[in-house]
Amino acid sequence: MRTAVTALAAAGLLAGCAPAPDQTGLDVTADVVSPVAKDEAIAALLPPEVRDSGVLKFGSSIGGPPAAFYLPDNTTAVGLDVDIADAVGRVLGVRVERQEASFEAILPALGSGKFQVGTGNFGVTEERKKTIDFVTYVDDGQGFAVRRDSDLPPVTDVVQLCGLTIGTGAGTTFESTLNAQQHRCAEAGRPPYQVQVFKERSANYSALQQGKVDVVMNTINGLHHATSQQPNLRYLNDFRRLDVGFALAKGSPLAPALQAAVDKLIADGSYQRILRKWGVEPSAIPRSQISPPELR
């Protein structure tokens, strides 16, 4: 398992360089984090042991742009999740210690104490809230994409997917949404759809391009980015929106400090600069919330 350098260090290495859009089409070197300053009042909300250590341990899923991905060195993690986390760390006056972990492994590891905070575009759901607390920082959600030659219309009901094969990520809200409603095809007298899960987002798109799956279900922001980069891919539609947040162990004392830090970034404009860098301005939220109700 790779340990990625915090983006604070990466920003220092990249500061002063000319804009350098990479294969993602984004200016991944733009430094929108280093101007963020510590707020003593907000830092005082941290538990004493975190203030004393000066470190927050993050478990991070590095799944793909624009949320989190590696530069060509395969070591430096960048993305929306990375910049938001590191900007929050600067407000709190702590260093973000980031360790890569698979999406499905992060939430259980919060309960064991291995990580204090998890990032990975974790959507807020009532099921997850039974064991996890969230501090929201963007609004994203579930969407569909198809090959450009597909005649599938926008999906407003999973019954439209009956008889098809859907590719999605392991351990995600997409997988659970599809599995929970699979019975509806039989009730409608139609053949069931098949759900094929992938650990790597790139494998999901490859399966779509090769005709191994008919449609992919993923994050709205991730799909918009993918369709902007892959000519044979077409964004189909939003299916539902979800709040996305930092994941914490249930009852974590870190929640108020993280919430106040996100709100500080929103108030001083740093938040908007980060979202603009990654092309996800429609995902802006007006304020952070701790474990809000699941969006329906």
mmCIF file of C-alpha atoms in Angstrom:
data_model
loop_
_atom_site.group_PDB
_atom_site.id
_atom_site.type_symbol
_atom_site.label_atom_id
_atom_site.label_comp_id
_atom_site.label_asym_id
_atom_site.label_seq_id
_atom_site.Cartn_x
_atom_site.Cartn_y
_atom_site.Cartn_z
ATOM 1 C CA MET A 1 0.000 0.000 0.000
ATOM 2 C CA ARG A 2 1.447 3.361 -1.000
ATOM 3 C CA THR A 3 1.714 6.302 1.358
ATOM 4 C CA ALA A 4 1.131 9.540 -0.556
ATOM 5 C CA VAL A 5 2.825 12.771 0.360
ATOM 6 C CA THR A 6 0.470 15.401 1.662
ATOM 7 C CA ALA A 7 -0.489 17.957 -0.951
ATOM 8 C CA LEU A 8 1.060 20.641 1.255
ATOM 9 C CA ALA A 9 4.458 19.201 0.366
ATOM 10 C CA ALA A 10 3.410 18.755 -3.246
ATOM 11 C CA ALA A 11 2.303 22.380 -3.424
ATOM 12 C CA GLY A 12 5.719 23.470 -2.208
ATOM 13 C CA LEU A 13 7.425 21.409 -4.900
ATOM 14 C CA LEU A 14 5.148 22.735 -7.608
ATOM 15 C CA ALA A 15 4.899 26.385 -6.579
ATOM 16 C CA GLY A 16 6.246 28.769 -9.170
ATOM 17 C CA CYS A 17 5.928 26.299 -12.038
ATOM 18 C CA ALA A 18 4.127 27.318 -15.210
ATOM 19 C CA PRO A 19 0.565 25.987 -15.544
ATOM 20 C CA ALA A 20 0.793 22.328 -16.483
ATOM 21 C CA PRO A 21 -2.429 20.675 -17.584
ATOM 22 C CA ASP A 22 -1.881 16.916 -17.756
ATOM 23 C CA GLN A 23 -3.856 14.129 -19.444
ATOM 24 C CA THR A 24 -6.838 14.942 -17.200
ATOM 25 C CA GLY A 25 -7.210 18.340 -18.857
ATOM 26 C CA LEU A 26 -6.894 20.054 -15.456
ATOM 27 C CA ASP A 27 -4.182 22.378 -14.177
ATOM 28 C CA VAL A 28 -3.163 20.000 -11.428
ATOM 29 C CA THR A 29 -0.214 22.193 -10.347
ATOM 30 C CA ALA A 30 -2.289 25.257 -9.425
ATOM 31 C CA ASP A 31 -1.559 26.062 -5.782
ATOM 32 C CA VAL A 32 -4.818 26.945 -4.057
ATOM 33 C CA VAL A 33 -3.864 25.615 -0.627
ATOM 34 C CA SER A 34 -0.719 27.367 0.628
ATOM 35 C CA PRO A 35 -2.439 30.781 1.115
ATOM 36 C CA VAL A 36 -4.765 29.204 3.719
ATOM 37 C CA ALA A 37 -3.791 30.263 7.251
ATOM 38 C CA LYS A 38 -4.332 28.697 10.654
ATOM 39 C CA ASP A 39 -7.349 29.898 12.624
ATOM 40 C CA GLU A 40 -6.494 29.684 16.317
ATOM 41 C CA ALA A 41 -10.126 29.651 17.479
ATOM 42 C CA ILE A 42 -11.017 26.782 15.168
ATOM 43 C CA ALA A 43 -7.819 24.896 15.999
ATOM 44 C CA ALA A 44 -8.831 25.087 19.664
ATOM 45 C CA LEU A 45 -11.833 22.861 18.832
ATOM 46 C CA LEU A 46 -9.505 19.924 18.151
ATOM 47 C CA PRO A 47 -9.140 17.241 20.826
ATOM 48 C CA PRO A 48 -5.997 17.960 22.926
ATOM 49 C CA GLU A 49 -4.212 14.820 21.729
ATOM 50 C CA VAL A 50 -4.566 15.903 18.085
ATOM 51 C CA ARG A 51 -3.373 19.442 18.843
ATOM 52 C CA ASP A 52 -0.377 18.004 20.686
ATOM 53 C CA SER A 53 0.557 15.571 17.924
ATOM 54 C CA GLY A 54 -0.017 18.117 15.159
ATOM 55 C CA VAL A 55 -1.142 15.317 12.835
ATOM 56 C CA LEU A 56 -4.429 14.046 11.400
ATOM 57 C CA LYS A 57 -4.303 10.511 9.988
ATOM 58 C CA PHE A 58 -6.329 10.167 6.810
ATOM 59 C CA GLY A 59 -7.266 6.987 4.988
ATOM 60 C CA SER A 60 -7.798 8.017 1.382
ATOM 61 C CA SER A 61 -9.165 6.248 -1.650
ATOM 62 C CA ILE A 62 -7.202 7.461 -4.683
ATOM 63 C CA GLY A 63 -9.837 6.491 -7.209
ATOM 64 C CA GLY A 64 -9.554 8.924 -10.111
ATOM 65 C CA PRO A 65 -10.023 12.532 -11.217
ATOM 66 C CA PRO A 66 -11.245 14.933 -10.203
ATOM 67 C CA ALA A 67 -11.583 13.621 -6.611
ATOM 68 C CA ALA A 68 -8.161 12.021 -6.038
ATOM 69 C CA PHE A 69 -5.550 10.559 -8.364
ATOM 70 C CA TYR A 70 -1.792 10.244 -8.776
ATOM 71 C CA LEU A 71 0.489 12.379 -10.890
ATOM 72 C CA PRO A 72 2.637 10.487 -13.412
ATOM 73 C CA ASP A 73 5.242 9.888 -10.679
ATOM 74 C CA ASN A 74 2.676 7.458 -9.179
ATOM 75 C CA THR A 75 3.459 8.906 -5.742
ATOM 76 C CA THR A 76 2.029 12.430 -5.517
ATOM 77 C CA ALA A 77 -1.712 12.464 -4.831
ATOM 78 C CA VAL A 78 -3.745 15.396 -6.158
ATOM 79 C CA GLY A 79 -7.417 16.173 -6.580
ATOM 80 C CA LEU A 80 -10.424 17.829 -4.990
ATOM 81 C CA ASP A 81 -10.385 15.582 -1.905
ATOM 82 C CA VAL A 82 -6.663 16.190 -1.453
ATOM 83 C CA ASP A 83 -6.902 19.983 -1.676
ATOM 84 C CA ILE A 84 -9.960 20.212 0.589
ATOM 85 C CA ALA A 85 -8.338 17.964 3.220
ATOM 86 C CA ASP A 86 -5.046 19.841 3.141
ATOM 87 C CA ALA A 87 -6.747 23.231 3.279
ATOM 88 C CA VAL A 88 -8.706 22.049 6.332
ATOM 89 C CA GLY A 89 -5.423 20.869 7.839
ATOM 90 C CA ARG A 90 -3.945 24.332 7.388
ATOM 91 C CA VAL A 91 -6.946 25.995 9.080
ATOM 92 C CA LEU A 92 -6.496 23.588 11.997
ATOM 93 C CA GLY A 93 -2.715 23.948 12.091
ATOM 94 C CA VAL A 94 -2.089 20.223 11.659
ATOM 95 C CA ARG A 95 -0.329 18.090 9.070
ATOM 96 C CA VAL A 96 -2.405 15.696 7.011
ATOM 97 C CA GLU A 97 -0.800 12.264 7.037
ATOM 98 C CA ARG A 98 -2.408 10.467 4.133
ATOM 99 C CA GLN A 99 -2.326 6.725 3.535
ATOM 100 C CA GLU A 100 -3.951 5.169 0.509
ATOM 101 C CA ALA A 101 -6.546 2.492 1.200
ATOM 102 C CA SER A 102 -9.188 0.817 -0.910
ATOM 103 C CA PHE A 103 -12.601 2.479 -0.869
ATOM 104 C CA GLU A 104 -14.307 -0.463 0.831
ATOM 105 C CA ALA A 105 -11.605 -0.769 3.527
ATOM 106 C CA ILE A 106 -11.663 2.797 4.829
ATOM 107 C CA LEU A 107 -14.944 2.928 6.741
ATOM 108 C CA PRO A 108 -14.251 -0.224 8.826
ATOM 109 C CA ALA A 109 -10.743 1.095 9.554
ATOM 110 C CA LEU A 110 -12.212 4.243 11.132
ATOM 111 C CA GLY A 111 -13.893 2.143 13.783
ATOM 112 C CA SER A 112 -10.645 0.334 14.572
ATOM 113 C CA GLY A 113 -8.745 3.595 15.003
ATOM 114 C CA LYS A 114 -6.342 2.964 12.122
ATOM 115 C CA PHE A 115 -7.500 6.213 10.489
ATOM 116 C CA GLN A 116 -9.037 9.282 12.120
ATOM 117 C CA VAL A 117 -10.609 10.612 8.912
ATOM 118 C CA GLY A 118 -11.588 8.967 5.625
ATOM 119 C CA THR A 119 -11.892 10.508 2.169
ATOM 120 C CA GLY A 120 -13.080 8.844 -1.018
ATOM 121 C CA ASN A 121 -16.174 10.712 -2.190
ATOM 122 C CA PHE A 122 -18.164 9.057 0.596
ATOM 123 C CA GLY A 123 -21.854 9.827 0.155
ATOM 124 C CA VAL A 124 -23.939 10.427 3.258
ATOM 125 C CA THR A 125 -26.546 7.657 3.637
ATOM 126 C CA GLU A 126 -28.749 6.636 6.539
ATOM 127 C CA GLU A 127 -27.227 3.146 6.447
ATOM 128 C CA ARG A 128 -23.683 4.466 6.766
ATOM 129 C CA LYS A 129 -24.709 6.900 9.498
ATOM 130 C CA LYS A 130 -25.474 3.960 11.775
ATOM 131 C CA THR A 131 -21.739 3.475 12.294
ATOM 132 C CA ILE A 132 -20.102 6.552 10.733
ATOM 133 C CA ASP A 133 -20.321 10.318 11.215
ATOM 134 C CA PHE A 134 -19.814 12.712 8.306
ATOM 135 C CA VAL A 135 -18.679 16.301 7.927
ATOM 136 C CA THR A 136 -19.901 17.456 4.521
ATOM 137 C CA TYR A 137 -17.786 19.425 2.052
ATOM 138 C CA VAL A 138 -19.385 18.952 -1.405
ATOM 139 C CA ASP A 139 -22.576 17.804 -3.059
ATOM 140 C CA ASP A 140 -22.056 15.094 -5.683
ATOM 141 C CA GLY A 141 -24.089 11.947 -6.253
ATOM 142 C CA GLN A 142 -24.927 9.130 -8.632
ATOM 143 C CA GLY A 143 -24.977 9.278 -12.410
ATOM 144 C CA PHE A 144 -24.801 7.103 -15.518
ATOM 145 C CA ALA A 145 -22.626 7.086 -18.634
ATOM 146 C CA VAL A 146 -22.772 4.980 -21.799
ATOM 147 C CA ARG A 147 -20.852 4.529 -25.029
ATOM 148 C CA ARG A 148 -21.658 7.248 -27.537
ATOM 149 C CA ASP A 149 -23.481 4.786 -29.800
ATOM 150 C CA SER A 150 -25.832 3.602 -27.019
ATOM 151 C CA ASP A 151 -29.555 4.285 -27.430
ATOM 152 C CA LEU A 152 -30.265 4.039 -23.682
ATOM 153 C CA PRO A 153 -32.338 7.072 -22.624
ATOM 154 C CA PRO A 154 -31.775 8.943 -19.342
ATOM 155 C CA VAL A 155 -32.313 6.540 -16.426
ATOM 156 C CA THR A 156 -34.951 7.758 -13.997
ATOM 157 C CA ASP A 157 -35.944 4.278 -12.765
ATOM 158 C CA VAL A 158 -33.738 1.186 -12.389
ATOM 159 C CA VAL A 159 -36.384 -0.858 -14.236
ATOM 160 C CA GLN A 160 -35.024 0.771 -17.404
ATOM 161 C CA LEU A 161 -31.819 -1.204 -16.775
ATOM 162 C CA CYS A 162 -33.470 -4.652 -16.739
ATOM 163 C CA GLY A 163 -31.606 -7.074 -18.968
ATOM 164 C CA LEU A 164 -28.471 -4.906 -19.080
ATOM 165 C CA THR A 165 -25.083 -5.205 -17.375
ATOM 166 C CA ILE A 166 -24.085 -2.246 -15.200
ATOM 167 C CA GLY A 167 -20.486 -1.581 -14.213
ATOM 168 C CA THR A 168 -19.777 0.189 -10.921
ATOM 169 C CA GLY A 169 -17.379 0.409 -7.977
ATOM 170 C CA ALA A 170 -17.035 -2.105 -5.170
ATOM 171 C CA GLY A 171 -18.419 -1.075 -1.770
ATOM 172 C CA THR A 172 -20.103 2.062 -3.129
ATOM 173 C CA THR A 173 -23.568 3.561 -2.812
ATOM 174 C CA PHE A 174 -23.977 2.693 -6.508
ATOM 175 C CA GLU A 175 -23.509 -1.001 -5.810
ATOM 176 C CA SER A 176 -25.870 -0.940 -2.837
ATOM 177 C CA THR A 177 -28.522 1.058 -4.740
ATOM 178 C CA LEU A 178 -28.460 -1.389 -7.647
ATOM 179 C CA ASN A 179 -28.446 -4.505 -5.467
ATOM 180 C CA ALA A 180 -31.293 -3.238 -3.279
ATOM 181 C CA GLN A 181 -33.583 -2.666 -6.261
ATOM 182 C CA GLN A 182 -32.637 -5.628 -8.441
ATOM 183 C CA HIS A 183 -35.847 -7.468 -7.441
ATOM 184 C CA ARG A 184 -37.934 -4.880 -9.265
ATOM 185 C CA CYS A 185 -37.102 -6.399 -12.655
ATOM 186 C CA ALA A 186 -38.753 -9.694 -11.716
ATOM 187 C CA GLU A 187 -41.730 -7.791 -10.317
ATOM 188 C CA ALA A 188 -42.031 -6.040 -13.672
ATOM 189 C CA GLY A 189 -41.803 -9.374 -15.522
ATOM 190 C CA ARG A 190 -38.456 -8.478 -17.059
ATOM 191 C CA PRO A 191 -35.031 -10.171 -16.989
ATOM 192 C CA PRO A 192 -32.788 -8.957 -14.149
ATOM 193 C CA TYR A 193 -29.939 -6.569 -14.707
ATOM 194 C CA GLN A 194 -26.449 -7.742 -13.772
ATOM 195 C CA VAL A 195 -24.125 -5.702 -11.564
ATOM 196 C CA GLN A 196 -20.421 -6.010 -12.272
ATOM 197 C CA VAL A 197 -18.140 -4.352 -9.721
ATOM 198 C CA PHE A 198 -14.616 -3.074 -10.272
ATOM 199 C CA LYS A 199 -11.985 -1.949 -7.775
ATOM 200 C CA GLU A 200 -10.372 0.379 -10.339
ATOM 201 C CA ARG A 201 -12.420 3.067 -12.070
ATOM 202 C CA SER A 202 -10.298 2.718 -15.216
ATOM 203 C CA ALA A 203 -11.297 -0.956 -15.468
ATOM 204 C CA ASN A 204 -14.937 0.094 -15.318
ATOM 205 C CA TYR A 205 -14.535 2.415 -18.296
ATOM 206 C CA SER A 206 -12.476 -0.154 -20.213
ATOM 207 C CA ALA A 207 -15.244 -2.714 -19.740
ATOM 208 C CA LEU A 208 -17.758 -0.210 -21.114
ATOM 209 C CA GLN A 209 -15.640 0.613 -24.152
ATOM 210 C CA GLN A 210 -15.107 -3.110 -24.838
ATOM 211 C CA GLY A 211 -18.830 -3.865 -24.601
ATOM 212 C CA LYS A 212 -18.477 -6.007 -21.466
ATOM 213 C CA VAL A 213 -20.927 -3.730 -19.655
ATOM 214 C CA ASP A 214 -23.735 -1.645 -21.166
ATOM 215 C CA VAL A 215 -23.668 1.317 -18.803
ATOM 216 C CA VAL A 216 -21.575 2.570 -15.887
ATOM 217 C CA MET A 217 -22.850 4.100 -12.670
ATOM 218 C CA ASN A 218 -20.443 6.349 -10.806
ATOM 219 C CA THR A 219 -20.033 9.775 -9.252
ATOM 220 C CA ILE A 220 -21.546 12.657 -11.168
ATOM 221 C CA ASN A 221 -18.295 14.633 -11.065
ATOM 222 C CA GLY A 222 -16.192 11.628 -12.027
ATOM 223 C CA LEU A 223 -18.425 10.788 -14.975
ATOM 224 C CA HIS A 224 -18.487 14.374 -16.223
ATOM 225 C CA HIS A 225 -14.715 14.419 -16.177
ATOM 226 C CA ALA A 226 -14.403 11.023 -17.865
ATOM 227 C CA THR A 227 -16.790 11.959 -20.665
ATOM 228 C CA SER A 228 -14.831 15.173 -21.283
ATOM 229 C CA GLN A 229 -11.681 13.095 -21.825
ATOM 230 C CA GLN A 230 -13.007 10.003 -23.651
ATOM 231 C CA PRO A 231 -14.611 10.802 -27.029
ATOM 232 C CA ASN A 232 -16.527 7.523 -27.181
ATOM 233 C CA LEU A 233 -18.137 8.083 -23.769
ATOM 234 C CA ARG A 234 -21.416 9.967 -23.257
ATOM 235 C CA TYR A 235 -22.790 11.283 -19.961
ATOM 236 C CA LEU A 236 -26.349 10.064 -19.652
ATOM 237 C CA ASN A 237 -27.860 11.798 -16.642
ATOM 238 C CA ASP A 238 -27.812 12.510 -12.920
ATOM 239 C CA PHE A 239 -29.718 9.827 -11.030
ATOM 240 C CA ARG A 240 -29.659 11.272 -7.509
ATOM 241 C CA ARG A 241 -27.631 13.777 -5.531
ATOM 242 C CA LEU A 242 -25.814 12.958 -2.297
ATOM 243 C CA ASP A 243 -23.922 15.032 0.229
ATOM 244 C CA VAL A 244 -20.271 13.975 0.370
ATOM 245 C CA GLY A 245 -18.200 14.313 3.496
ATOM 246 C CA PHE A 246 -15.188 13.448 5.576
ATOM 247 C CA ALA A 247 -15.944 10.094 7.194
ATOM 248 C CA LEU A 248 -15.316 9.725 10.937
ATOM 249 C CA ALA A 249 -15.852 7.081 13.572
ATOM 250 C CA LYS A 250 -19.272 7.439 15.186
ATOM 251 C CA GLY A 251 -19.151 10.103 17.875
ATOM 252 C CA SER A 252 -15.713 11.357 16.842
ATOM 253 C CA PRO A 253 -14.751 14.575 18.685
ATOM 254 C CA LEU A 254 -13.102 15.767 15.468
ATOM 255 C CA ALA A 255 -16.423 16.607 13.798
ATOM 256 C CA PRO A 256 -16.957 20.166 15.163
ATOM 257 C CA ALA A 257 -13.398 21.221 14.268
ATOM 258 C CA LEU A 258 -13.638 19.835 10.737
ATOM 259 C CA GLN A 259 -17.035 21.450 10.207
ATOM 260 C CA ALA A 260 -15.780 24.843 11.397
ATOM 261 C CA ALA A 261 -12.712 24.541 9.173
ATOM 262 C CA VAL A 262 -14.804 23.817 6.055
ATOM 263 C CA ASP A 263 -17.084 26.751 6.890
ATOM 264 C CA LYS A 264 -14.009 28.993 7.261
ATOM 265 C CA LEU A 265 -12.815 27.966 3.776
ATOM 266 C CA ILE A 266 -16.284 28.733 2.362
ATOM 267 C CA ALA A 267 -16.371 32.135 4.062
ATOM 268 C CA ASP A 268 -12.914 33.304 2.933
ATOM 269 C CA GLY A 269 -13.195 32.121 -0.696
ATOM 270 C CA SER A 270 -10.582 29.349 -0.503
ATOM 271 C CA TYR A 271 -13.278 26.720 -0.977
ATOM 272 C CA GLN A 272 -14.539 28.291 -4.184
ATOM 273 C CA ARG A 273 -10.992 28.489 -5.575
ATOM 274 C CA ILE A 274 -10.458 24.778 -4.900
ATOM 275 C CA LEU A 275 -13.723 23.783 -6.607
ATOM 276 C CA ARG A 276 -12.927 26.036 -9.568
ATOM 277 C CA LYS A 277 -9.507 24.415 -9.955
ATOM 278 C CA TRP A 278 -11.090 20.978 -10.321
ATOM 279 C CA GLY A 279 -14.038 22.100 -12.463
ATOM 280 C CA VAL A 280 -16.727 21.130 -9.957
ATOM 281 C CA GLU A 281 -18.303 24.469 -9.023
ATOM 282 C CA PRO A 282 -21.857 22.997 -9.243
ATOM 283 C CA SER A 283 -20.947 20.785 -6.273
ATOM 284 C CA ALA A 284 -20.522 23.747 -3.910
ATOM 285 C CA ILE A 285 -22.413 23.686 -0.621
ATOM 286 C CA PRO A 286 -23.403 26.832 1.344
ATOM 287 C CA ARG A 287 -22.200 25.404 4.669
ATOM 288 C CA SER A 288 -20.838 22.205 6.149
ATOM 289 C CA GLN A 289 -23.081 19.891 8.154
ATOM 290 C CA ILE A 290 -22.439 17.040 10.570
ATOM 291 C CA SER A 291 -24.261 13.858 9.486
ATOM 292 C CA PRO A 292 -27.236 15.545 7.771
ATOM 293 C CA PRO A 293 -30.243 13.492 6.595
ATOM 294 C CA GLU A 294 -29.641 11.530 3.419
ATOM 295 C CA LEU A 295 -30.786 13.438 0.345
ATOM 296 C CA ARG A 296 -33.860 11.782 -1.208
#
